[in-house]
Amino acid sequence: MNVITASDSIKYARELSVVIPTYNESENLPILLGKLKEVLNGIDYEIVVVDDDSPDQTWKIAQQLSNENERIRVIRRQDARGLSSAVVTGMASSNGKVISVMDADMQHDETILPDMYRAIAEGRCDICIGSREAPGGGYGDWSKSRRFVSYTAKALAYLALSTPIKDPMSGYFALSREYFDRTIDRVNPSGFKILLEFVTRGDNPRVEEIGYRFRNRIYGETKLNATVAVEYLLALIDLRFGWLIPNRFVKFGMVGVSGSIVNFLGFAIASGLGVSVPLAVFIGVQSAIMWTYFGNNLFTFSPIRYRGMSYLRGLVLYEFASIYGLVIQLSVVTTIITYWPTVNDYLGLKYMAYMVGVAFAALGNYFIHTNYTWNRLGYKLAMPVRS
Ligand SMILES: Nc1nc2c(ncn2[C@@H]2O[C@H](COP(=O)(O)OP(=O)(O)O)[C@@H](O)[C@H]2O)c(=O)[nH]1
Ligand SMILES: [Mg+2]
C-alpha cells in the first residue's frame, strides 16, 4: 500500500517558497508583497515572513496580511535575533521545492524571481543568485566608498574561498530543496552571509547568476553597522579554517592582540610620567587585563557574558586565571633560553623566544578561560568546544 504521510504532503506542497526576513520593515513589506503577487502569478508559491519581534510591529502587519492571503505565513521570533538565523528558520519551516530568500526593503528586484525559480525548477542549477555583477546587473547609485568596501569583501572571499562567484555578497538567492536538505546540517546559522555558507559548505553546487539592478531603500533603514566588517572576516576564517580553529579562539586572539597594544601603551604612558619601571610594567599589564577582560566578555564569550553585579566577580576570576598564562610564558621562555643559550646573544632570537612564549600563554589562557573563567555551567575541564 502506498502510504502518504502528512509530512510528505506538506513538504512538497508548493513549487516555490519565498523567505523574507524582516526587522522594522512595516512600510516596505505590504508594498513588496503586493509586487510579488503580480510577478509570481502562475507559480504556486508561499511567502514566509520571519520577523524578530520588530518594535515597529512588522509582524502584526504581516499577520493581518496573512489573514487575507493564505499564501502568506508569519513567524514571529521573540527569543532570537539575527539575519542569518532568521533566514535559516524560515527555510527550515518552508515547504516549496524551490526555496528563495529576499530582503523586504525592495532593494532586490522581484521581477527576476520567476527566472531564478525556473533556473532551479528546470534543473539547470542548485543555487541561483540574484547578482549585481552578472549581465544586466548593477549597484544603482552606490557611493565610491561603498563600492570599494563591496569590492574588497568580494576579493577577500575569492582569496579565502577561491569561489568563482561574481556576487558572493548577495542576500538574494534561491536553492533547490534537495540541495538545502543535504547542506543545512553543515551551515552555521550565525554565519555572516548565509549565501556564502550554502555555497561553501556544500558539495560543489552548480551555481547560476542572474543580473539585477540593486535599488535604493526608500523606507526604513539598513540594519548593517560597523561590526559587520569584523563579522565578515570571522565568517571567512570560519569557512576556511573552521575545522581547525574554533571561531571563539580567533576572537580571543583578536582581543589578545589589541591587549598587547594596550599593555605597551600603559607601560609607555606610565614611564613617561616618571613612574619606576616595575610599577610601569604592572600598570601596563593591569590595563591589558582590564581591557581584554572587557573585550573577551563582550565579544568572545558574548552569549555567556558576565553582566551587572557579576561583572566584577568575573574580573577577579580572570585575574587569577591570567596568572596561569604568565606562568606558562615564563616557563617556555626560560626553557628555551636554558636549552639554547645562544638565544641570549641575539636580540632577534630573544624576541622570537618571547613570542613563542606568548603563543603558548595564549593557548593556555584560552583553555583556562573557556573551562574556568567563563565556564558558568560548571563543566569538568574539557577540551574547548567550538562556539
Ligand atoms: N528577522 C530579521 N531580519 C533582519 C535582521 N536584520 C536585518 N533583517 C532584514 O534583512 C533584510 C536585509 O537587511 P538590510 O538592513 O536591508 O541589509 P542591507 O540590505 O545589507 O543594508 C531586510 O529585510 C531586513 O529587514 C534581523 O536581525 N532579523
Ligand atoms: Mg537591504
Coordinates of C-alpha atoms and ligand atoms in Angstrom, one line a residue:
M1 CA 0.0 0.0 0.0
N2 CA 1.2 3.5 -0.8
V3 CA 1.0 5.5 2.3
I4 CA 1.3 9.2 2.0
T5 CA 2.3 10.7 5.4
A6 CA 1.4 14.2 6.4
S7 CA 5.0 15.3 6.3
D8 CA 5.3 14.1 2.7
S9 CA 2.4 16.1 1.5
I10 CA 3.4 19.2 3.5
K11 CA 7.0 19.0 2.3
Y12 CA 6.2 19.3 -1.3
A13 CA 3.0 21.4 -1.0
R14 CA 4.3 24.3 -3.0
E15 CA 6.5 25.0 -6.0
L16 CA 8.3 28.0 -4.5
S17 CA 8.9 29.4 -1.0
V18 CA 9.9 33.0 -0.6
V19 CA 11.6 33.6 2.7
I20 CA 11.6 37.2 3.8
P21 CA 13.5 38.2 6.9
T22 CA 12.2 41.4 8.4
Y23 CA 13.2 43.8 11.1
N24 CA 11.3 47.2 11.2
E25 CA 10.0 46.9 7.6
S26 CA 6.4 47.8 8.3
E27 CA 6.3 50.3 5.4
N28 CA 8.1 48.1 2.9
L29 CA 6.6 44.7 3.5
P30 CA 3.0 45.4 2.3
I31 CA 4.3 47.0 -0.9
L32 CA 6.7 44.2 -1.6
L33 CA 4.0 41.5 -1.0
G34 CA 1.8 43.3 -3.5
K35 CA 4.5 43.3 -6.1
L36 CA 5.3 39.6 -5.5
K37 CA 1.6 38.8 -6.0
E38 CA 1.9 40.2 -9.5
V39 CA 5.2 38.8 -10.6
L40 CA 4.6 35.3 -9.2
N41 CA 1.2 34.9 -10.9
G42 CA 1.1 31.4 -12.3
I43 CA 3.5 29.9 -9.8
D44 CA 2.2 28.0 -6.8
Y45 CA 4.2 29.9 -4.1
E46 CA 4.2 30.6 -0.4
I47 CA 5.7 33.5 1.5
V48 CA 7.4 33.0 4.8
V49 CA 8.0 36.2 6.7
V50 CA 10.4 35.8 9.6
D51 CA 10.2 38.8 11.9
D52 CA 12.3 39.2 15.1
D53 CA 9.6 41.0 17.1
S54 CA 10.2 44.3 15.4
P55 CA 9.4 47.3 17.6
D56 CA 7.5 48.8 14.6
Q57 CA 5.2 45.8 14.7
T58 CA 6.1 44.5 11.2
W59 CA 4.9 41.1 12.5
K60 CA 1.4 42.4 13.2
I61 CA 1.1 43.9 9.8
A62 CA 2.4 40.6 8.3
Q63 CA -0.2 38.7 10.4
Q64 CA -3.0 40.8 9.1
L65 CA -1.9 40.3 5.5
S66 CA -1.6 36.6 6.2
N67 CA -5.3 36.5 7.4
E68 CA -6.3 37.8 4.0
N69 CA -4.0 35.7 1.9
E70 CA -3.4 32.0 2.6
R71 CA -0.1 32.1 0.7
I72 CA 1.5 34.2 3.5
R73 CA 2.8 32.7 6.7
V74 CA 4.4 34.6 9.5
I75 CA 7.0 33.5 12.1
R76 CA 7.4 35.9 14.9
R77 CA 10.6 35.2 16.9
Q78 CA 10.6 36.6 20.4
D79 CA 13.6 34.8 21.7
A80 CA 16.1 35.1 18.9
R81 CA 17.6 37.8 16.7
G82 CA 19.9 37.9 13.7
L83 CA 19.5 37.9 9.9
S84 CA 21.1 34.5 9.1
S85 CA 19.3 32.6 11.8
A86 CA 16.0 34.2 10.7
V87 CA 16.7 33.1 7.2
V88 CA 17.5 29.5 8.2
T89 CA 14.4 29.4 10.5
G90 CA 12.2 30.5 7.6
M91 CA 13.9 28.0 5.2
A92 CA 13.5 25.1 7.6
S93 CA 9.8 25.8 8.0
S94 CA 9.2 26.2 4.3
N95 CA 7.6 23.7 2.1
G96 CA 8.5 24.6 -1.5
K97 CA 10.5 22.6 -3.9
V98 CA 12.5 25.7 -4.6
I99 CA 13.4 28.0 -1.6
S100 CA 14.3 31.6 -2.2
V101 CA 15.4 34.4 0.1
M102 CA 15.0 38.1 -0.4
D103 CA 15.1 41.4 1.6
A104 CA 11.9 43.1 2.5
D105 CA 13.2 46.6 1.6
M106 CA 12.7 46.3 -2.2
Q107 CA 16.4 46.6 -2.9
H108 CA 16.2 43.2 -4.6
D109 CA 14.4 43.4 -7.9
E110 CA 11.4 41.0 -7.6
T111 CA 10.9 40.8 -11.4
I112 CA 13.8 38.3 -11.8
L113 CA 12.4 36.0 -9.1
P114 CA 10.4 33.9 -11.6
D115 CA 13.6 33.4 -13.7
M116 CA 15.5 32.4 -10.6
Y117 CA 12.8 30.0 -9.8
R118 CA 12.8 28.4 -13.2
A119 CA 16.6 28.1 -13.3
I120 CA 16.2 25.7 -10.4
A121 CA 12.9 24.1 -11.1
E122 CA 14.2 23.2 -14.6
G123 CA 17.3 21.6 -13.1
R124 CA 19.8 24.0 -14.6
C125 CA 21.5 24.7 -11.2
D126 CA 21.4 24.0 -7.4
I127 CA 21.7 27.6 -6.4
C128 CA 20.6 30.7 -8.4
I129 CA 21.9 34.1 -7.3
G130 CA 20.3 37.4 -7.9
S131 CA 23.5 39.1 -8.9
R132 CA 24.7 42.7 -9.3
E133 CA 27.7 41.5 -11.2
A134 CA 26.0 39.4 -13.9
P135 CA 24.9 40.8 -17.3
G136 CA 22.1 43.3 -16.7
G137 CA 23.1 43.8 -13.0
G138 CA 24.3 46.9 -11.2
Y139 CA 24.7 48.6 -7.9
G140 CA 22.5 51.6 -8.6
D141 CA 23.9 54.8 -7.3
W142 CA 26.3 53.5 -4.7
S143 CA 28.9 55.8 -3.4
K144 CA 32.6 55.2 -4.3
S145 CA 33.3 54.1 -0.7
R146 CA 30.5 51.6 -0.6
R147 CA 31.6 50.1 -3.9
F148 CA 35.2 49.9 -2.6
V149 CA 34.0 48.0 0.5
S150 CA 32.0 45.7 -1.5
Y151 CA 34.8 45.1 -3.9
T152 CA 37.2 44.4 -1.1
A153 CA 34.8 41.9 0.5
K154 CA 34.4 40.1 -2.8
A155 CA 38.2 40.0 -3.3
L156 CA 38.7 38.6 0.2
A157 CA 36.0 35.9 -0.4
Y158 CA 37.8 35.0 -3.6
L159 CA 41.2 34.8 -1.9
A160 CA 39.9 32.9 1.1
L161 CA 37.5 30.5 -0.5
S162 CA 38.5 30.7 -4.2
T163 CA 34.9 30.9 -5.1
P164 CA 34.4 32.0 -8.8
I165 CA 31.0 33.6 -7.9
K166 CA 30.8 37.1 -9.1
D167 CA 28.5 38.4 -6.4
P168 CA 29.1 36.3 -3.3
M169 CA 27.8 39.0 -1.0
S170 CA 24.3 38.8 -2.4
G171 CA 21.4 38.4 0.0
Y172 CA 19.1 37.5 -2.9
F173 CA 19.2 33.8 -4.0
A174 CA 17.3 30.6 -4.4
L175 CA 18.2 27.0 -4.0
S176 CA 16.7 23.6 -4.6
R177 CA 15.0 21.6 -1.7
E178 CA 17.4 18.7 -2.4
Y179 CA 20.5 21.0 -2.1
F180 CA 19.1 22.6 1.1
D181 CA 18.4 19.2 2.7
R182 CA 21.9 17.9 2.0
T183 CA 23.7 21.0 3.2
I184 CA 21.7 22.5 6.0
D185 CA 23.4 20.4 8.7
R186 CA 26.8 21.9 7.9
V187 CA 25.6 25.5 7.7
N188 CA 26.4 27.9 10.5
P189 CA 23.2 29.9 11.2
S190 CA 25.2 32.6 12.9
G191 CA 27.5 33.0 9.9
F192 CA 27.6 36.4 8.4
K193 CA 26.4 35.9 4.8
I194 CA 24.1 32.9 4.6
L195 CA 24.7 32.5 0.8
L196 CA 28.4 32.0 1.3
E197 CA 27.6 29.4 3.9
F198 CA 25.4 27.4 1.5
V199 CA 27.9 27.8 -1.4
T200 CA 31.0 26.8 0.6
R201 CA 29.7 24.1 2.9
G202 CA 28.0 22.2 0.1
D203 CA 29.4 19.7 -2.3
N204 CA 30.3 21.7 -5.5
P205 CA 26.9 23.2 -6.2
R206 CA 26.0 24.2 -9.7
V207 CA 25.6 27.9 -9.5
E208 CA 23.9 30.3 -11.9
E209 CA 23.8 34.1 -11.6
I210 CA 21.0 36.3 -12.9
G211 CA 21.7 40.0 -13.1
Y212 CA 19.5 42.7 -11.5
R213 CA 20.0 46.3 -10.6
F214 CA 20.2 47.0 -6.8
R215 CA 17.7 49.6 -5.8
N216 CA 17.9 52.2 -3.1
R217 CA 16.0 51.9 0.1
I218 CA 13.1 54.3 0.3
Y219 CA 11.6 53.4 3.7
G220 CA 13.2 52.3 6.9
E221 CA 17.0 52.0 7.4
T222 CA 19.7 49.4 7.0
K223 CA 20.5 47.2 9.9
L224 CA 24.1 46.8 8.9
N225 CA 26.6 48.6 11.1
A226 CA 30.3 48.8 11.7
T227 CA 30.6 45.4 13.4
V228 CA 29.8 43.8 10.1
A229 CA 33.4 44.1 8.8
V230 CA 34.7 42.1 11.8
E231 CA 31.8 39.6 11.5
Y232 CA 32.6 39.1 7.8
L233 CA 36.3 38.4 8.5
L234 CA 35.4 35.9 11.2
A235 CA 33.0 34.2 8.9
L236 CA 35.6 33.9 6.2
I237 CA 38.1 32.4 8.6
D238 CA 35.5 30.0 9.9
L239 CA 34.5 28.9 6.4
R240 CA 38.2 28.4 5.5
F241 CA 39.7 27.0 8.7
G242 CA 36.7 26.2 10.9
W243 CA 37.6 22.5 11.0
L244 CA 40.9 23.5 12.5
I245 CA 40.4 26.6 14.7
P246 CA 37.3 27.4 16.7
N247 CA 35.8 30.8 15.9
R248 CA 35.9 31.6 19.5
F249 CA 39.7 31.2 19.5
V250 CA 40.0 33.6 16.6
K251 CA 38.0 36.2 18.6
F252 CA 40.1 35.6 21.6
G253 CA 43.3 36.1 19.5
M254 CA 41.9 39.4 18.2
V255 CA 41.2 40.7 21.7
G256 CA 44.6 39.4 22.7
V257 CA 46.4 41.4 20.0
S258 CA 44.6 44.6 20.9
G259 CA 45.5 43.8 24.6
S260 CA 49.2 43.7 23.8
I261 CA 48.9 47.2 22.3
V262 CA 47.1 48.4 25.4
N263 CA 49.8 46.7 27.5
F264 CA 52.5 48.6 25.7
L265 CA 50.6 52.0 25.8
G266 CA 50.0 51.6 29.5
F267 CA 53.7 50.9 30.1
A268 CA 54.8 53.8 27.8
I269 CA 52.5 56.4 29.4
A270 CA 53.3 55.4 32.9
S271 CA 57.1 55.5 32.2
G272 CA 56.6 58.9 30.5
L273 CA 55.0 60.1 33.8
G274 CA 58.2 59.2 35.6
V275 CA 57.0 56.0 37.3
S276 CA 59.6 53.3 38.2
V277 CA 60.0 50.5 35.7
P278 CA 58.4 47.7 37.8
L279 CA 55.4 49.9 38.5
A280 CA 55.1 50.9 34.9
V281 CA 55.1 47.2 33.9
F282 CA 52.4 46.5 36.4
I283 CA 50.3 49.3 35.1
G284 CA 50.8 48.1 31.5
V285 CA 49.8 44.5 32.5
Q286 CA 46.8 45.6 34.6
S287 CA 45.5 47.9 31.8
A288 CA 45.8 45.0 29.4
I289 CA 44.0 42.6 31.8
M290 CA 41.1 45.0 32.3
W291 CA 40.9 45.7 28.6
T292 CA 41.0 42.1 27.5
Y293 CA 38.5 41.0 30.2
F294 CA 36.1 43.7 28.9
G295 CA 36.7 42.7 25.2
N296 CA 36.5 38.9 25.8
N297 CA 33.4 39.2 27.9
L298 CA 31.6 41.3 25.3
F299 CA 32.9 39.7 22.2
T300 CA 34.5 36.3 22.6
F301 CA 32.1 34.9 25.3
S302 CA 29.2 37.2 24.4
P303 CA 26.4 34.7 24.8
I304 CA 27.6 33.7 28.3
R305 CA 29.0 37.0 29.4
Y306 CA 29.1 38.4 32.9
R307 CA 26.5 41.2 33.4
G308 CA 25.7 43.7 36.1
M309 CA 27.0 42.8 39.6
S310 CA 28.7 39.6 38.5
Y311 CA 31.0 41.6 36.1
L312 CA 33.4 42.2 38.9
R313 CA 33.4 38.6 40.1
G314 CA 34.3 37.6 36.5
L315 CA 37.2 40.1 36.6
V316 CA 38.6 38.6 39.8
L317 CA 38.4 35.1 38.2
Y318 CA 40.0 36.5 35.1
E319 CA 42.9 38.0 37.1
F320 CA 43.6 34.7 38.8
A321 CA 43.3 32.7 35.6
S322 CA 45.7 35.1 33.9
I323 CA 48.4 34.0 36.3
Y324 CA 48.3 30.6 34.6
G325 CA 49.3 32.2 31.2
L326 CA 52.0 34.2 33.0
V327 CA 53.5 31.0 34.4
I328 CA 53.4 29.3 31.0
Q329 CA 55.0 32.2 29.3
L330 CA 57.8 32.4 31.9
S331 CA 58.4 28.6 31.7
V332 CA 58.5 28.5 28.0
V333 CA 60.9 31.4 27.7
T334 CA 63.3 30.2 30.4
T335 CA 63.2 26.6 29.0
I336 CA 64.2 27.9 25.5
I337 CA 67.0 30.0 27.0
T338 CA 68.2 27.2 29.2
Y339 CA 68.4 24.7 26.4
W340 CA 69.6 27.1 23.7
P341 CA 71.7 29.8 25.4
T342 CA 72.8 31.4 22.1
V343 CA 69.3 33.0 22.1
N344 CA 70.7 35.4 24.7
D345 CA 73.3 36.7 22.3
Y346 CA 70.9 37.9 19.6
L347 CA 68.1 40.3 20.1
G348 CA 66.1 38.9 17.2
L349 CA 66.2 35.4 18.7
K350 CA 65.2 36.7 22.1
Y351 CA 62.1 38.4 20.6
M352 CA 61.3 35.2 18.8
A353 CA 61.6 33.2 22.1
Y354 CA 59.4 35.7 23.7
M355 CA 56.7 35.4 21.0
V356 CA 56.8 31.6 21.3
G357 CA 56.1 32.1 25.0
V358 CA 53.2 34.5 24.2
A359 CA 51.7 31.9 21.8
F360 CA 51.8 29.2 24.4
A361 CA 50.4 31.5 27.0
A362 CA 47.6 32.5 24.7
L363 CA 46.7 28.8 24.2
G364 CA 46.9 28.2 28.0
N365 CA 44.8 31.3 28.7
Y366 CA 42.2 30.3 26.2
F367 CA 41.9 26.9 27.7
I368 CA 41.6 28.2 31.2
H369 CA 39.1 31.0 30.3
T370 CA 36.9 28.6 28.3
N371 CA 36.9 26.0 31.0
Y372 CA 37.1 28.1 34.1
T373 CA 36.5 31.9 33.9
W374 CA 33.5 31.7 31.6
N375 CA 32.5 28.1 32.4
R376 CA 29.5 29.2 34.3
L377 CA 27.7 25.9 33.9
G378 CA 30.4 24.0 35.9
Y379 CA 31.5 21.5 33.4
K380 CA 34.6 19.5 34.2
L381 CA 37.7 20.6 32.5
A382 CA 37.4 19.6 28.8
M383 CA 38.9 20.5 25.5
P384 CA 37.5 23.8 24.3
V385 CA 34.3 23.4 22.3
R386 CA 33.5 25.2 19.1
S387 CA 31.5 28.3 19.6
Ligands
LIG1 N1 14.4 38.7 11.1 C1 15.4 39.6 11.0 N2 15.5 40.3 9.8 C2 16.6 41.1 9.7 C3 17.5 41.3 10.7 N3 18.5 42.2 10.3 C4 18.1 42.6 9.1 N4 16.9 42.0 8.7 C5 16.2 42.0 7.4 O1 17.1 41.5 6.4 C6 17.0 42.3 5.2 C7 18.4 42.9 4.9 O2 18.7 43.8 5.9 P1 19.2 45.3 5.5 O3 19.3 46.1 6.7 O4 18.4 45.8 4.3 O5 20.7 45.0 5.0 P2 21.4 45.7 3.7 O6 20.5 45.5 2.5 O7 22.7 44.9 3.6 O8 21.5 47.1 4.1 C8 15.9 43.3 5.5 O9 14.7 42.8 5.0 C9 15.9 43.4 7.0 O10 14.6 43.8 7.5 C10 17.4 40.5 11.9 O11 18.1 40.6 12.9 N5 16.3 39.7 12.0
MG2 MG 18.7 46.0 2.3

